[in-house]
XYZ file of C-alpha atoms in Angstrom:
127
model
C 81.447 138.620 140.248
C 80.524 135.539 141.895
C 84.480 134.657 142.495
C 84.569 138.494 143.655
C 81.710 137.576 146.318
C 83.115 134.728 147.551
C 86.443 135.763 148.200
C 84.985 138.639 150.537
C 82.647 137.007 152.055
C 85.019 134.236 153.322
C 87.036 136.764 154.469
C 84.546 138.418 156.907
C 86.002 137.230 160.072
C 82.704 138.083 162.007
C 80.679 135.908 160.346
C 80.146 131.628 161.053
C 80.635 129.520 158.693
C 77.143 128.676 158.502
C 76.195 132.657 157.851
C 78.493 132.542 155.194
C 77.036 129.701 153.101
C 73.675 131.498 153.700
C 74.770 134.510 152.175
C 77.171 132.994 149.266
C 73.583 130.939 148.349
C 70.991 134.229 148.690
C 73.480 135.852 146.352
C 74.540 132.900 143.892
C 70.683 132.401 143.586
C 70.015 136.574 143.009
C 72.813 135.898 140.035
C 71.828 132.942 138.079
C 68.150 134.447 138.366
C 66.120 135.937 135.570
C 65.544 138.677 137.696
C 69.172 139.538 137.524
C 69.610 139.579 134.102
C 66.150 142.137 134.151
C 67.580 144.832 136.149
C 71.620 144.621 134.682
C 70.275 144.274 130.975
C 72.975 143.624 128.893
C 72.006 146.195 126.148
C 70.485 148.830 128.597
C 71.196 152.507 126.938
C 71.424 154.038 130.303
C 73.220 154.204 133.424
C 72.891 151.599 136.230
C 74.661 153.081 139.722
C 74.800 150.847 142.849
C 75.762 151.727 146.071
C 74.892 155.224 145.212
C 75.358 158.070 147.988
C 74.159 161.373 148.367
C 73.661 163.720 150.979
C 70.189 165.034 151.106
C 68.558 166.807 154.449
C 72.048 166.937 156.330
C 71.754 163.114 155.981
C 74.025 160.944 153.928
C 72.325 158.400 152.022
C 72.885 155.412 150.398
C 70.571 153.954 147.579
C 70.989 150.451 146.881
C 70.690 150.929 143.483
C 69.626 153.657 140.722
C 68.832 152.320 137.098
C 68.923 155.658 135.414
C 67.343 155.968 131.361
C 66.681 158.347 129.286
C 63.180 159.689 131.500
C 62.999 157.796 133.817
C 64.947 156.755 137.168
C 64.107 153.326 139.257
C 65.731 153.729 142.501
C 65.495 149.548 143.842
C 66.349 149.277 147.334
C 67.593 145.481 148.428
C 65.880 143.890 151.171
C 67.182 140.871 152.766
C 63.981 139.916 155.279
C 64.021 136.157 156.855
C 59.813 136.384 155.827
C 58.110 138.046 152.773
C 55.604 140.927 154.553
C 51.972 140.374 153.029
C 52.122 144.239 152.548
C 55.426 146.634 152.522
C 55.778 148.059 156.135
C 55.558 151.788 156.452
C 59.165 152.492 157.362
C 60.256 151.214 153.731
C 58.111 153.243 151.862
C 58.973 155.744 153.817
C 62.856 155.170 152.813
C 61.645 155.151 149.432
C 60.303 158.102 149.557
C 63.101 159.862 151.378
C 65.261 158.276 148.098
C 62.549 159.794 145.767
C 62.534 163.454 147.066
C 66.110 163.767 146.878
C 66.625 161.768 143.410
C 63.969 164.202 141.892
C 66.182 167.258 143.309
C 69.199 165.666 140.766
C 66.777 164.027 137.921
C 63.812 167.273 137.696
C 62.915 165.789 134.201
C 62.536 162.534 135.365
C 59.688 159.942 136.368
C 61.186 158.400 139.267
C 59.950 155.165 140.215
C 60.881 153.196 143.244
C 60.782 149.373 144.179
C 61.939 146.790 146.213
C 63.800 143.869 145.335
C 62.933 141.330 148.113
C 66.578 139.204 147.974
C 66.116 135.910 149.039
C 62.678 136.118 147.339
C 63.543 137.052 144.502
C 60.456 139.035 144.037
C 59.728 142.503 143.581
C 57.457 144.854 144.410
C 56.900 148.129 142.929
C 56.136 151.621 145.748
């Protein structure tokens, strides 16, 4: 994964040098972390979808990622901020939200749960 990473992100033409190491570090750091090996357990039972779209209220979505068990859902969406917020502004919950309305339309049986996973933080905090 992390050869996977660095291979693409070297190839992004529109990014410096400098941008790149930045990245390659935030994300090498997010993979050796403990936090890491929390969400992609190695013996989770259930299903763990990233990058997951749907379109909900003629809008396409896209949901960072959906850790999906037996009754429950945790939709985590990744944010990459320069500055952890003392309290989660209103426009991300409000995301969430959006996330949770539509997940419950697939998942009826299912606590849903939302977070975010503050990236170069490695913190997160549950909505």
């Amino acid at each position: 994964l992390q050869n996977l990473i660095k291979n693409y992100i070297k190839n992004s033409t529109n990014l410096s040098t400098i941008n790149q190491q930045n990245i390659l570090q935030i994300i090498e750091n997010f993979l050796d972390s403990q936090l890491f090996s929390q969400i992609f357990e190695i013996n989770f039972a259930g299903k763990i979808l990233c990058e997951y779209e749907i379109f909900y209220q003629q809008k396409n979505l896209r949901i960072d990622l959906i850790k999906e068990s037996k009754n429950e859902i945790l939709i985590i969406d990744y944010k990459s901020d320069e500055t952890l917020p003392n309290q989660v502004p209103s426009h991300y919950i409000e995301q969430l939200n959006h996330y949770k309305t539509a997940i419950q339309k697939l998942y009826p049986n299912h606590q849903i749960n939302c977070a975010i996973l503050w990236i170069r933080f490695l913190q997160i905090t549950s909505i």
